[in-house]
Each structure stands twice: as structure tokens, then as C-alpha cells.
Coordinates of C-alpha atoms in Angstrom, one line a residue:
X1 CA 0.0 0.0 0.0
X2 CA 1.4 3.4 -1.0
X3 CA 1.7 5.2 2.2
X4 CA 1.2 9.4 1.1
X5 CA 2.6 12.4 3.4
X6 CA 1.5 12.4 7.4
X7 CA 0.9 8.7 7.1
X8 CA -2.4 8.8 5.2
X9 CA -2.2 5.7 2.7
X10 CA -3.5 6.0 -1.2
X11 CA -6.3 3.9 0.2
X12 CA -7.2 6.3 2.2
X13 CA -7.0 9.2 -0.1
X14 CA -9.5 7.3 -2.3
X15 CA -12.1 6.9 -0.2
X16 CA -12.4 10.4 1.1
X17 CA -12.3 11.5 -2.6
X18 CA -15.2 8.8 -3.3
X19 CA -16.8 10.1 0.1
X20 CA -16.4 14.0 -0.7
X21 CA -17.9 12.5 -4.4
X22 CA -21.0 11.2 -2.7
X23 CA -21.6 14.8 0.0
X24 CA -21.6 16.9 -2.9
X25 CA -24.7 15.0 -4.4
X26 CA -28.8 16.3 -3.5
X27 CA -30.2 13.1 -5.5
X28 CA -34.2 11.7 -5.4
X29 CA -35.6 8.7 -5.5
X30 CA -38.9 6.7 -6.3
X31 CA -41.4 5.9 -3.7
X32 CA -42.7 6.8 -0.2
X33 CA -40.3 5.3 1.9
X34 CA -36.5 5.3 1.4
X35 CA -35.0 2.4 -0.8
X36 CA -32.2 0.2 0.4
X37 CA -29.4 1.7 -1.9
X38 CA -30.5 5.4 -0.7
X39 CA -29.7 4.3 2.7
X40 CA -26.7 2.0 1.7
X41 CA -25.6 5.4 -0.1
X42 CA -26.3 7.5 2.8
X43 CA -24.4 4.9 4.8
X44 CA -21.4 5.6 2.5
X45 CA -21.2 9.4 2.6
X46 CA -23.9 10.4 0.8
X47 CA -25.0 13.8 2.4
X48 CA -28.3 14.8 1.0
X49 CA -31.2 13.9 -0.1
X50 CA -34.0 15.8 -2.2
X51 CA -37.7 15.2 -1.6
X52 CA -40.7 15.8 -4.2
X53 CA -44.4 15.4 -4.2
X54 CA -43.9 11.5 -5.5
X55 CA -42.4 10.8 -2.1
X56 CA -44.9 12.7 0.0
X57 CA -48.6 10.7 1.3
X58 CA -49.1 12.5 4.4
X59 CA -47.1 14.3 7.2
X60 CA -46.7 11.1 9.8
X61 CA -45.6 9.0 6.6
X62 CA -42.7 12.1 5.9
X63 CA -42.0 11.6 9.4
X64 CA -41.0 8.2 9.3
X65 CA -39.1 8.6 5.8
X66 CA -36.9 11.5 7.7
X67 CA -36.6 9.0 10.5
X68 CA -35.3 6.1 8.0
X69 CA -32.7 8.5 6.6
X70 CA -31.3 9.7 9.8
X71 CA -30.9 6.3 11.4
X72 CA -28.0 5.6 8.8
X73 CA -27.1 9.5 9.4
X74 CA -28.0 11.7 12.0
X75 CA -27.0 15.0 10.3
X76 CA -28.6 14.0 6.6
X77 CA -29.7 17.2 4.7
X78 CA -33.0 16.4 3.2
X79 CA -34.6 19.0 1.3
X80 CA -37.3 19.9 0.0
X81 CA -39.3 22.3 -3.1
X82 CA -41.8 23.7 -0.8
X83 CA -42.3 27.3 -1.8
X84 CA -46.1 27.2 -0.7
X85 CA -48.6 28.8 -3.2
X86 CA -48.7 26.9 -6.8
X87 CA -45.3 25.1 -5.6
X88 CA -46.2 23.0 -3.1
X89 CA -44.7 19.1 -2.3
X90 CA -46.1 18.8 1.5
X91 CA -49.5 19.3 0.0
X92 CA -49.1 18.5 -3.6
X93 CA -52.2 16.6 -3.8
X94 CA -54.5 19.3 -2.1
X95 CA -53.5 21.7 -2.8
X96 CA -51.1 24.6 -0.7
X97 CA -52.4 25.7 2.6
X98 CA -50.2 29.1 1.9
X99 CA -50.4 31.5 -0.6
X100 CA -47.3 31.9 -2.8
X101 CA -44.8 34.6 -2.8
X102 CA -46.9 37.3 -5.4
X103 CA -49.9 37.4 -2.7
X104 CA -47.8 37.9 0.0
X105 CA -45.8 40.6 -2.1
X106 CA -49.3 42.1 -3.1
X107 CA -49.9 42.2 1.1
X108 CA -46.5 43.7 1.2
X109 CA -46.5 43.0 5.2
X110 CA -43.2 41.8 6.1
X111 CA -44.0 41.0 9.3
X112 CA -46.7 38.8 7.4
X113 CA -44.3 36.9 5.3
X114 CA -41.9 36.2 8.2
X115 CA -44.6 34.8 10.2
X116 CA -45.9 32.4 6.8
X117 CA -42.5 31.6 6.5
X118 CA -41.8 30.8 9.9
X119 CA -44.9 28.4 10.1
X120 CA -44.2 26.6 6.7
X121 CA -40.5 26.0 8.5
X122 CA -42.3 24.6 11.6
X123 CA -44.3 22.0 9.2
X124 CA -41.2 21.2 7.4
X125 CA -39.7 20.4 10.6
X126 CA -42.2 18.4 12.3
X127 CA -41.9 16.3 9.0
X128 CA -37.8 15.9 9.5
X129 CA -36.8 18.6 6.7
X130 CA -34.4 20.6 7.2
X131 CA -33.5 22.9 3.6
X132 CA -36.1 24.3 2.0
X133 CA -35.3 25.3 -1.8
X134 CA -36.7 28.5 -1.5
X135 CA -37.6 31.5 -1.6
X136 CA -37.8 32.7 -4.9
X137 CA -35.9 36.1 -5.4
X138 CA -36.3 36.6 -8.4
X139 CA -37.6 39.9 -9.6
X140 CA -40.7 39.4 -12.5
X141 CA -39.9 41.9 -14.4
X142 CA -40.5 40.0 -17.6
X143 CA -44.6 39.9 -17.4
X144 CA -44.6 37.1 -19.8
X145 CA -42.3 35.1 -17.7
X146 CA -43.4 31.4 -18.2
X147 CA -41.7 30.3 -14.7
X148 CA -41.4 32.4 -12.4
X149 CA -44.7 34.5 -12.3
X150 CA -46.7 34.0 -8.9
X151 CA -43.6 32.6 -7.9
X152 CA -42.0 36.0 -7.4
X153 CA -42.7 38.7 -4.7
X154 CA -43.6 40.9 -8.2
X155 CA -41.5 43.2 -10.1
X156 CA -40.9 45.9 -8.1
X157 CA -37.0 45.0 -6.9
X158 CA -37.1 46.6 -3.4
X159 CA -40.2 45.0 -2.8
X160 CA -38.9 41.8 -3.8
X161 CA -35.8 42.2 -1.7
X162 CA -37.3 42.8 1.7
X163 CA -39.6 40.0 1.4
X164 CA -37.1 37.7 0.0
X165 CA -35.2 38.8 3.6
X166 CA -38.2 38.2 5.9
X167 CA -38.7 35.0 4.2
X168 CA -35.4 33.7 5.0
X169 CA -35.4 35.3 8.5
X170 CA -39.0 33.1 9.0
X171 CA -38.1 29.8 7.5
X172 CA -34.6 29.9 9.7
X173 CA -36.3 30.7 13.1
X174 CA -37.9 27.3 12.6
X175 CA -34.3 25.5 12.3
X176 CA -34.8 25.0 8.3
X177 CA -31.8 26.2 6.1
X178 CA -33.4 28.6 3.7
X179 CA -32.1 28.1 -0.1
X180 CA -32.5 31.2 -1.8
X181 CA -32.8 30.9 -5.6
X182 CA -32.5 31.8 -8.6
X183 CA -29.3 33.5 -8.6
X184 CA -28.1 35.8 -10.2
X185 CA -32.3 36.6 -11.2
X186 CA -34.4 34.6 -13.1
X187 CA -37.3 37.0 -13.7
X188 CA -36.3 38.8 -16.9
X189 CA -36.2 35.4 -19.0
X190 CA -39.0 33.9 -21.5
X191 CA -37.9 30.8 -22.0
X192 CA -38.7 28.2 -19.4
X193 CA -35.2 26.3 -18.6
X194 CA -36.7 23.1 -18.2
X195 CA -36.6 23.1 -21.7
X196 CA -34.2 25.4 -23.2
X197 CA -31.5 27.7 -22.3
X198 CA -32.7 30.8 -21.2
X199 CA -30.6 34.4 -21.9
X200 CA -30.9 37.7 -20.2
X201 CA -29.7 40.6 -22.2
X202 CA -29.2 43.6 -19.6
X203 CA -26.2 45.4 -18.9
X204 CA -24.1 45.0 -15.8
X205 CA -25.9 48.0 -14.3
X206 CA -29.1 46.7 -14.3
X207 CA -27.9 43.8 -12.8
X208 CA -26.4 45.6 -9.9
X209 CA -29.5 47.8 -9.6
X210 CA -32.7 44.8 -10.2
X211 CA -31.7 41.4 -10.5
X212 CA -28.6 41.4 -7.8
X213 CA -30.8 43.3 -5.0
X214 CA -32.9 40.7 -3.3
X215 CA -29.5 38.3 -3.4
X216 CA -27.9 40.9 -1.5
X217 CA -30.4 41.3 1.2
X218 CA -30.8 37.5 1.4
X219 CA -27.3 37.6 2.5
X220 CA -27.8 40.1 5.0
X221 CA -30.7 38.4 6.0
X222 CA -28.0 35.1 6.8
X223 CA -29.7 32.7 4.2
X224 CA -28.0 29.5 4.4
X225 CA -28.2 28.2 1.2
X226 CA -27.9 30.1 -2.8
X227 CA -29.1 28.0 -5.4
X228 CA -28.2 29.0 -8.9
X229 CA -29.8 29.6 -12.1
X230 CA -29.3 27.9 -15.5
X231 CA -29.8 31.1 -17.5
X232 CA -26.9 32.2 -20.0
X233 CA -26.3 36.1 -18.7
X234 CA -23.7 37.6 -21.4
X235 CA -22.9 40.6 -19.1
X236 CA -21.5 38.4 -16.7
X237 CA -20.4 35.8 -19.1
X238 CA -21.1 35.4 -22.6
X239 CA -20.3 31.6 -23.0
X240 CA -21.2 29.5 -20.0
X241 CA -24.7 29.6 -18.1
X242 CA -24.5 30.6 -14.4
X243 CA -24.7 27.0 -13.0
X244 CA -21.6 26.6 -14.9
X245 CA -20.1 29.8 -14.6
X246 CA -16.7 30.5 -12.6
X247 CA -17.3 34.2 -13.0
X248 CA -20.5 33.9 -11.8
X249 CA -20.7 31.6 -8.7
X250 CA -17.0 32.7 -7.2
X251 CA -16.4 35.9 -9.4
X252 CA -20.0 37.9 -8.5
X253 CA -21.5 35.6 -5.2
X254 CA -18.6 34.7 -3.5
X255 CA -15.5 37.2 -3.5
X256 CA -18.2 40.3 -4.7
X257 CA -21.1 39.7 -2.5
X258 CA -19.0 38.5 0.1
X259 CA -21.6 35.1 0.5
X260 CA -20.1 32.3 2.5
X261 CA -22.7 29.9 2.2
X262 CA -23.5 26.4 0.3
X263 CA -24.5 27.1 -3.3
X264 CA -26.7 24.7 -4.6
X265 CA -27.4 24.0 -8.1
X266 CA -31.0 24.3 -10.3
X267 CA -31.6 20.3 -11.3
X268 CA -29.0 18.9 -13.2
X269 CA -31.3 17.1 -15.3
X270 CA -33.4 20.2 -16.7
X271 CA -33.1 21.0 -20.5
X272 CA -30.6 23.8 -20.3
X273 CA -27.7 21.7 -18.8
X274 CA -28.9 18.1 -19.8
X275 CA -29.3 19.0 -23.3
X276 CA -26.4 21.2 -23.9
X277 CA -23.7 19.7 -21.7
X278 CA -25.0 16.3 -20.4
X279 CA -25.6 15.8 -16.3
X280 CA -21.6 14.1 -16.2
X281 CA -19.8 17.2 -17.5
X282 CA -22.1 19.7 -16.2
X283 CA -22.0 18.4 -12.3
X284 CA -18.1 18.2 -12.5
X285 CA -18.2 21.9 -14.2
X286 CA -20.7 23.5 -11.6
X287 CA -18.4 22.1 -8.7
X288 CA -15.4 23.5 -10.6
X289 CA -17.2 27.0 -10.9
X290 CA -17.7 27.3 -7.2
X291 CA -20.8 25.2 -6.3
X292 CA -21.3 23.2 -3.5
X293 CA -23.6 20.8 -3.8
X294 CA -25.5 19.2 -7.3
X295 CA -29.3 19.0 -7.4
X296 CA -30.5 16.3 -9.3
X297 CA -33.3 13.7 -9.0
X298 CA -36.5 15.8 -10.2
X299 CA -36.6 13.0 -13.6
X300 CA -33.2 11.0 -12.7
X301 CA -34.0 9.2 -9.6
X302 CA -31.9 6.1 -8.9
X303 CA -28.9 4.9 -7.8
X304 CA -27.0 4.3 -11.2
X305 CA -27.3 8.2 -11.3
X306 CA -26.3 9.2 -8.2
X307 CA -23.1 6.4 -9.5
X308 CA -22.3 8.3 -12.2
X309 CA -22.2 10.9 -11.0
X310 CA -20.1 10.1 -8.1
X311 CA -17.5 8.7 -10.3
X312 CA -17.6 11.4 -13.1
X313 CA -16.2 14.1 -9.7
X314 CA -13.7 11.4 -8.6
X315 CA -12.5 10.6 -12.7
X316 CA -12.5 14.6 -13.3
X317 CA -10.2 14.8 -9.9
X318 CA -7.6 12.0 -10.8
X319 CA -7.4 13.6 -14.4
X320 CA -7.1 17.2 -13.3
X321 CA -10.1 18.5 -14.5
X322 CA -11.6 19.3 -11.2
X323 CA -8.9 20.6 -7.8
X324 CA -9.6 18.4 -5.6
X325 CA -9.3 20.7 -3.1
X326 CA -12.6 22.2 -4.8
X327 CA -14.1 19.2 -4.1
X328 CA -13.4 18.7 -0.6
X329 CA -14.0 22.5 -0.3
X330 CA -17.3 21.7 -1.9
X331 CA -17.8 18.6 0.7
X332 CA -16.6 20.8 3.9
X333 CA -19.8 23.2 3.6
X334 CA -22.4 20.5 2.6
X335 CA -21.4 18.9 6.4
X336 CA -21.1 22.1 7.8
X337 CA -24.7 22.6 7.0
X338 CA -25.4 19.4 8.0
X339 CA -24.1 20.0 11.2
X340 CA -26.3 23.7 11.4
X341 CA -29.6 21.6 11.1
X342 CA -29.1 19.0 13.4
X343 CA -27.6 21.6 16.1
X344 CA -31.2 23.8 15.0
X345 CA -33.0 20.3 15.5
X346 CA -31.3 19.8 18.7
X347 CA -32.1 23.7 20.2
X348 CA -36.2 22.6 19.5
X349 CA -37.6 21.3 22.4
X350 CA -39.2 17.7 21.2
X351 CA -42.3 17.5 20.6
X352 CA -44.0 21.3 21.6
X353 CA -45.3 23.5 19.2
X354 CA -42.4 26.5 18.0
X355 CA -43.6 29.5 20.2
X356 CA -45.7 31.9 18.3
X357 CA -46.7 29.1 15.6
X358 CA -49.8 30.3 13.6
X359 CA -51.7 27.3 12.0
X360 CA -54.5 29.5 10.4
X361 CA -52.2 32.1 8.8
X362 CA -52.1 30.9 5.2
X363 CA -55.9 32.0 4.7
X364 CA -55.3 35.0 6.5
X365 CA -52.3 35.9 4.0
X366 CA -54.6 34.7 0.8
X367 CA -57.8 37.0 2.2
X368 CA -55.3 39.7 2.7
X369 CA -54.0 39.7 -0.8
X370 CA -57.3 39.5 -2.7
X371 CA -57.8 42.4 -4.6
X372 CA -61.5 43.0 -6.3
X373 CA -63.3 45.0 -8.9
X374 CA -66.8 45.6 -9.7
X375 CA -69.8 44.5 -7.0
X376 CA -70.2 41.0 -5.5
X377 CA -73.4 39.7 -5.9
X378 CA -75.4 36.0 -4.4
X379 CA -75.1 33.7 -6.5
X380 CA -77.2 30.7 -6.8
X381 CA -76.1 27.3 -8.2
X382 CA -73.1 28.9 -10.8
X383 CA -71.0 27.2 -13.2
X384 CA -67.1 27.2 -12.7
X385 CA -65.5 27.0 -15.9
X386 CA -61.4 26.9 -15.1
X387 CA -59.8 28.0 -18.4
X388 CA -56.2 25.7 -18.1
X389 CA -53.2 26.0 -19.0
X390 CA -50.4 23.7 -20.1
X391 CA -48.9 22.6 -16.3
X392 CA -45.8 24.4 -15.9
X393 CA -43.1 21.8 -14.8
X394 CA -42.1 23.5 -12.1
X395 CA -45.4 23.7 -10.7
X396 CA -46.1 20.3 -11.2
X397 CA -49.5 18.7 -12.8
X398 CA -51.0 17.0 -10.3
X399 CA -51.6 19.8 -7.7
X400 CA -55.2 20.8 -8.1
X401 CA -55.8 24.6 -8.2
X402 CA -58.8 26.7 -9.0
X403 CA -62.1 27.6 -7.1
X404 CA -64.0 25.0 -7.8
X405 CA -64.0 23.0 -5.1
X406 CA -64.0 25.3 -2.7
X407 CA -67.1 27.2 -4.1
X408 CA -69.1 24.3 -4.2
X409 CA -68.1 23.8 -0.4
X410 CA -70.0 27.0 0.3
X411 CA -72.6 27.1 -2.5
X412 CA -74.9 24.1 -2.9
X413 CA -75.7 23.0 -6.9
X414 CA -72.2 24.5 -8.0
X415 CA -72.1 23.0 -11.1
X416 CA -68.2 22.9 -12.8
X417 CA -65.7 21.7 -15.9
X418 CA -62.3 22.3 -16.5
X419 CA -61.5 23.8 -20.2
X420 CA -58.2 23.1 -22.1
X421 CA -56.2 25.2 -23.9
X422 CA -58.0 25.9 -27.8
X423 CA -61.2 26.1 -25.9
X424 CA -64.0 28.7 -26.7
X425 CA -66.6 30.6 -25.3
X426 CA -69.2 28.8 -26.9
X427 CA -67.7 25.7 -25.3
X428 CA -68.3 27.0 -21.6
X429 CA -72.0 28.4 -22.1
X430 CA -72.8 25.0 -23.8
X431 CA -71.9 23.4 -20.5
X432 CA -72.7 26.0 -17.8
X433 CA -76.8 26.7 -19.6
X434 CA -78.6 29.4 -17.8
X435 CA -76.4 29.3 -15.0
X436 CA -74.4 32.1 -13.4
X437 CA -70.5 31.6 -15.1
X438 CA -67.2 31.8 -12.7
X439 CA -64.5 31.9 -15.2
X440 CA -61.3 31.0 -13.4
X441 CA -58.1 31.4 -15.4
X442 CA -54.2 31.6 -15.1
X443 CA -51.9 34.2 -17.1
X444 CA -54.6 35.0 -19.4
X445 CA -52.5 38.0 -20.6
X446 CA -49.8 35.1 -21.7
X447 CA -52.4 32.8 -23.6
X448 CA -54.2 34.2 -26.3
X449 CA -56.8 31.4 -26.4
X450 CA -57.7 31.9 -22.7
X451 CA -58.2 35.7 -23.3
X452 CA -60.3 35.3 -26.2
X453 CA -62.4 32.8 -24.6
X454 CA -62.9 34.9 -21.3
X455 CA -63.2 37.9 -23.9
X456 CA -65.9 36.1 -25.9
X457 CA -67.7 35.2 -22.5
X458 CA -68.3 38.3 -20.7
X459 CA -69.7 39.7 -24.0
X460 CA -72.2 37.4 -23.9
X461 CA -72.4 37.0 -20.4
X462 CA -72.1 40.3 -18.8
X463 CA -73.1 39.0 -15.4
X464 CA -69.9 36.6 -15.7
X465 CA -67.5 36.4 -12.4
X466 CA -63.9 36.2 -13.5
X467 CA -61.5 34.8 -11.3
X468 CA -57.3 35.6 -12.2
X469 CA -55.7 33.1 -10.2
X470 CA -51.7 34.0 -11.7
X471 CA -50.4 37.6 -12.6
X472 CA -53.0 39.9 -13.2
X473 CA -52.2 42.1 -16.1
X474 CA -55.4 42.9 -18.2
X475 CA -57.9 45.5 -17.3
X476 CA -60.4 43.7 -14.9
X477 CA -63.5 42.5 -16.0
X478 CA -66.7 40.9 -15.9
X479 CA -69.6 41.9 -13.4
X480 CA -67.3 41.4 -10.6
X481 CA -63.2 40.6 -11.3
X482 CA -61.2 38.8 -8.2
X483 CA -57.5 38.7 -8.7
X484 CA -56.2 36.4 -5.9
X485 CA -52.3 36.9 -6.8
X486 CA -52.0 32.9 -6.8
X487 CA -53.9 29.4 -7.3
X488 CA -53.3 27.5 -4.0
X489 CA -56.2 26.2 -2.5
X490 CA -56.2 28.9 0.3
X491 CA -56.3 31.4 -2.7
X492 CA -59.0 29.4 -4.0
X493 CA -60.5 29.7 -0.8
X494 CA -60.3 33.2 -0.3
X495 CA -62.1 34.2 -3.9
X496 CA -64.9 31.5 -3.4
X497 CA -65.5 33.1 0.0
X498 CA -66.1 36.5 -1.7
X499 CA -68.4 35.2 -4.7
X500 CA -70.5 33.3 -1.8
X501 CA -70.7 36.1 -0.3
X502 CA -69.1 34.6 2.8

């Protein structure tokens, strides 16, 4: 056996390469409970552990997955997409019990959104997660955004910034690391990077002055976690997205902005890196740029990924393409995370409520950030017609949003169909008769099927209640217009409690 300098042997070497190769990874998995080579992976370094809504059945069955994992490690990371709102994993088959970051920027309470924040933490805790991949700082200054929308605070940047800093300062004061993303600003793009590679053409000042702002005050603010973007941003550099980008991750957040913190990547296996550079190359770049720790497991859930992966970081090491003191670098602030949660974990007493928990505040928030035009009038019997969009990934397909259900919980002979995108007007008052039409829609101003329809339908239908459950941007109308600045159910809530009359 080779023996190295200070008596560590080559053996040695290897497997804390192979071990800093396994902290670095935030995989997923398949099912409710965690599979034997997640915890035989966990068992051999593996530090983290990314949850979405397959994984998710109820909040004692989350309880005893978080249990699983820590029994092979005590300090596991295991995080989590739970912005509230339309992105929601906790509740993904419900429906959010929060509104999402545009209501509580339409509030624009801080106090408000530390204290929705703080109580979404709490939940996440009880449930054994302990990073949350949010918030959102994004500013949405593109209107026609197709993923970010509700997602953002809005588009005003100062706005966005000191609710982006209560946010973090809420989710933390409930032990969970707060992951603030997606840096440097996603909000100016129009191209989703699911699918494509998105580009942001603004100068460095604009940067400075409207993208950069709410990262800065996330920092001040003592956010845990920086998860990046897989936008191409030529200002900063004109080749490599800033997943990927030295100048980007170490250049701008870490020796500019002065941010000591883990930086995450977006998934690994979204369009913009998978189809341009392949998850292999793009991991062992990002770590080589300056971040931390590789999100990937949205679509790529198993153990020959999380494989590859590990041995693509230990390959690019042996054949100089990665330092590996970039690697262990990388590995030192995954743990040192780790060891922030379980010490949070630790400071909770077991078992009681965190003091000044506020189980009903999500529907306070959502009634808060309704905004209405026009005169509400009873309603008997109506016909919800939700005008739907094409899911947006991000958001996932299998949340149910709209006001629908929630009407029909308050008004008895509610009467409702859900109308995909080429649908017409003629379509809805074929199916809704004589009856009294909620028209429930998303983005209109972004679909120009859904704002004929609704267009066509309050012509006809004067009396027509129009419901704009994303970014409201057209002129209100119909006899009475709610916008509810988000599609979670409490939103839903909210606006059927107006049209009731409730």
C-alpha cells in the first residue's frame, strides 16, 4: 500500500475522494419510503437527499421517511421544493395551505411573510426537513415570464428584496436552512429552462441595480443556502450559463457579494444543462465553478445516477479537470450545513409547538392579498369554468388549483368543468346553460386562447365572475373581477368566500 505524506495511505485518499464524491450529491428517489441503496448510499457518505411530491402521502408517513434516513445518518440534509402557493410538495395533492410569494408581495407586510414563513418551517420540521429550496428572489420583471410568475414577490425590486429577507429570516427561526434561488435573477427570462437555455440581455448595471438586489439582502438576512440559475447572462459571461459559470458563482457571489454559504445548483437534469452539456460534464463543471452541492433527482431518480455521477467528480479529480481541493472544499460546507440543522434540531424542544406558531395564517395571508373589482353579488347554483393552461413543470400537474371545489363547499348546486387550452366561449356556455359563469383562469395575458375565450364570454355573459388566479395584467372584468395573486387552495379559498358572499 502506497503510504502518502502524514501517514495517510493512497487507500485512504481514495475513499475520502469517493466520500467527498458522494456529500456533494442532493439526488431523489422513487417511492414513499427510502430504498435500500438510498440508505446503503447514505451509509457511504452520501449527504443529502432531495424530496418531491412522488415521495410525499401525508405528514406522519414524511415523518418516518426523515426517521429512516437519519438512522443511517443523524446530520442528513433532506430538502425539499416547498415554496407554498402553486409550488407546493407537502400538499401536492391538495393543494397549498399558503399563498405563494406574489400574494404575499401584493400584502407587502413583512411581518406577514416572516410569520408564513416561519410556520411553513415549523411544518417542514415536524416532518424531518431541514432545507427548504426557496424562496424565490427573483424579480418578474418580464410579465410574460413562463416560470417564475406568482412565484415572485412581483416586479418591483425593493419590494422583492425585503420579502425575499423576511422570508429567509421566518423559514430559519424554525431550524430550516433557507435556499435562496434563482441566482443571479431569473425573472427577466422567456424561456422556461426546463426546456431550453434561457438568456438575459441587460447590462451589468441593471444587474447591480434589479436582479442582484434581493440576493444581497438575502445575504444580510443570513440565508443558508444560494441556489443558482441555468440562465446564460452575457454581461457576466457570454459563454457559459451561471450554473456553470466560474465568474458567476466565485467571481460575483462569492468574493463580490461576500456570500459564505453552500451554493446549490438548479436540477441537473433540466433542458438547459442536460441537453447542452450532459448531467456528467455539467456536475463536475458547476463544482469546478464554485458550487457546493448538485441538485438532481427531479426526472433521474436512482442509484445508477447518483453512481455516475459520483464517479464522473472522482475521474474529473484524478485527471485534473476538477482541484480536488474544490471538491473537498465543496464537501466541507455540505457537512457544515449538515451540522447547522441537526444543532437547530437539537435547540427545538421535542415534541412542543415552536412559540408563536400560527396554524391558520395561510388563509389570513390569501384573504389579505385578494384584490377586487366591480360588485359581489349571491349567487345561486353557478358554473365554474377553469380556463387551463399547459402545467408548468415546475409547478407540477398533479396539484389541483382553481375555485371550484372550494365554491361548491359553500354554495350548494355548484355546477363545474375544466377547459383546455383551444377552448372557446361557446364551449363554456354549452356546458354551464342558464347558469351564473365563474371563469377561473391563469396568465390570461400570456395565452391568447384563454383571453379570447374569457373575452368572448363576458360579452355574452355580462353578469360573468372572473376569477385571475396567476399575474394579473389585463384591465379587470366581468360583473365582478377577483385577482387572488396565486392558485393555492387557500387562494381558491379566499375568492370562493367573496363570490358566496361569505
Amino acid at each position: 500500500m502506497t503510504v502518502l505524506a502524514h501517514g495517510v495511505t493512497a487507500s485512504d485518499a481514495n475513499d475520502d475522494l469517493t466520500r467527498d464524491a458522494l456529500a456533494v450529491l442532493q439526488p431523489g428517489f422513487e417511492g414513499t419510503a427510502a430504498p435500500a441503496w438510498l440508505l446503503r448510499q447514505v451509509g457511504e457518505g452520501l449527504t443529502a437527499v432531495g424530496l418531491f411530491g412522488r415521495n410525499i402521502a401525508s405528514p406522519e408517513q414524511l415523518a418516518a421517511l426523515t426517521a429512516q434516513l437519519r438512522a443511517e445518518r443523524d446530520d442528513v440534509l433532506v430538502a425539499i421544493d416547498e415554496e407554498g402557493g402553486d409550488v407546493t410538495r407537502l400538499e401536492v395533492r391538495g393543494g397549498s395551505s399558503f399563498p405563494g410569494n406574489l400574494a404575499l408581495g401584493a400584502v407587502d407586510d413583512t411581518a406577514l411573510t416572516r410569520d408564513v414563513a416561519r410556520e411553513l418551517g415549523r411544518r417542514l420540521a415536524e416532518c424531518g426537513v431541514n432545507l427548504n429550496w426557496a424562496p424565490s428572489a427573483d424579480v418578474n420583471s418580464n410579465p410574460d415570464n413562463p416560470v417564475i410568475g406568482v412565484r415572485s414577490f412581483g416586479a418591483d425590486t425593493h419590494l422583492a428584496a425585503r420579502h425575499t429577507a423576511a422570508y429567509v429570516e421566518g423559514l430559519q427561526a424554525a431550524g430550516v436552512a433557507a435556499c435562496t434561488k434563482h441566482f443571479p435573477g431569473h425573472g427577466d427570462t422567456n424561456v422556461d429552462s426546463h426546456h431550453a437555455l434561457p438568456r438575459i440581455d441587460v447590462d451589468l448595471d441593471t444587474l447591480a441595480a434589479r436582479e442582484l438586489v434581493p440576493f444581497r439582502a438575502a445575504i444580510e438576512a443570513g440565508t443558508k443556502a444560494v441556489m443558482s440559475a441555468h440562465i446564460l447572462v452575457p454581461a457576466l459571461d457570454p459563454t457559459r450559463p451561471a450554473t456553470l459559470s466560474p465568474q458567476i458563482l466565485t467571481g460575483l457571489l462569492r468574493k463580490e457579494l461576500g456570500y459564505e454559504g453552500l451554493i446549490v445548483t438548479d436540477g441537473m437534469e433540466m433542458n438547459a444543462i442536460a441537453g447542452t452539456y450532459g448531467i456528467e460534464r455539467g456536475s463536475v463543471l458547476a463544482i469546478a465553478a464554485g458550487a457546493d452541492a448538485i441538485c438532481v433527482g427531479g426526472g433521474l431518480a436512482d442509484e445508477a445516477t447518483v453512481l455516475r455521477l459520483r464517479d464522473a467528480l472522482v475521474a474529473a479529480v484524478r485527471e485534473g479537470a476538477l482541484p480536488q481541493e474544490r471538491l473537498a472544499d465543496a464537501a466541507a460546507r455540505v457537512r457544515a450545513l449538515a451540522a447547522w440543522t441537526r444543532q437547530a434540531r437539537a435547540a427545538a424542544a421535542p415534541g412542543a409547538p415552536l412559540e408563536g406558531s400560527a396554524p391558520g395564517i395561510g388563509l389570513e395571508a390569501a384573504r389579505r392579498a385578494v384584490v377586487v373589482s366591480g360588485a359581489a353579488a349571491p349567487v345561486s347554483a353557478p358554473y365554474v369554468a377553469t380556463l387551463a393552461p399547459v402545467a408548468n413543470i415546475a409547478v407540477g400537474d398533479e396539484t389541483p388549483w382553481g375555485v371550484a371545489a372550494e365554491l361548491a363547499a359553500l354554495v350548494p348546486g355548484t355546477g363545474s368543468g375544466v377547459f383546455p387550452e383551444g377552448a372557446t366561449a361557446a364551449d363554456v356556455l354549452a356546458a354551464a346553460g342558464e347558469r351564473t359563469v365563474v371563469a377561473v383562469v391563469r396568465d390570461a395575458h400570456r395565452h391568447p386562447w384563454m383571453a379570447q375565450a374569457l373575452d368572448a364570454l363576458v360579452a355574452a355573459r355580462p353578469d360573468t365572475v372572473v376569477v385571475e388566479m396567476g399575474v394579473p395584467r389585463a384591465e379587470p372584468r366581468g360583473a365582478l373581477y377577483i385577482a387572488t395573486h396565486g392558485a393555492s387552495r387557500v387562494c381558491g379559498r379566499a375568492a370562493a368566500e367573496i363570490i358566496a358572499g361569505a
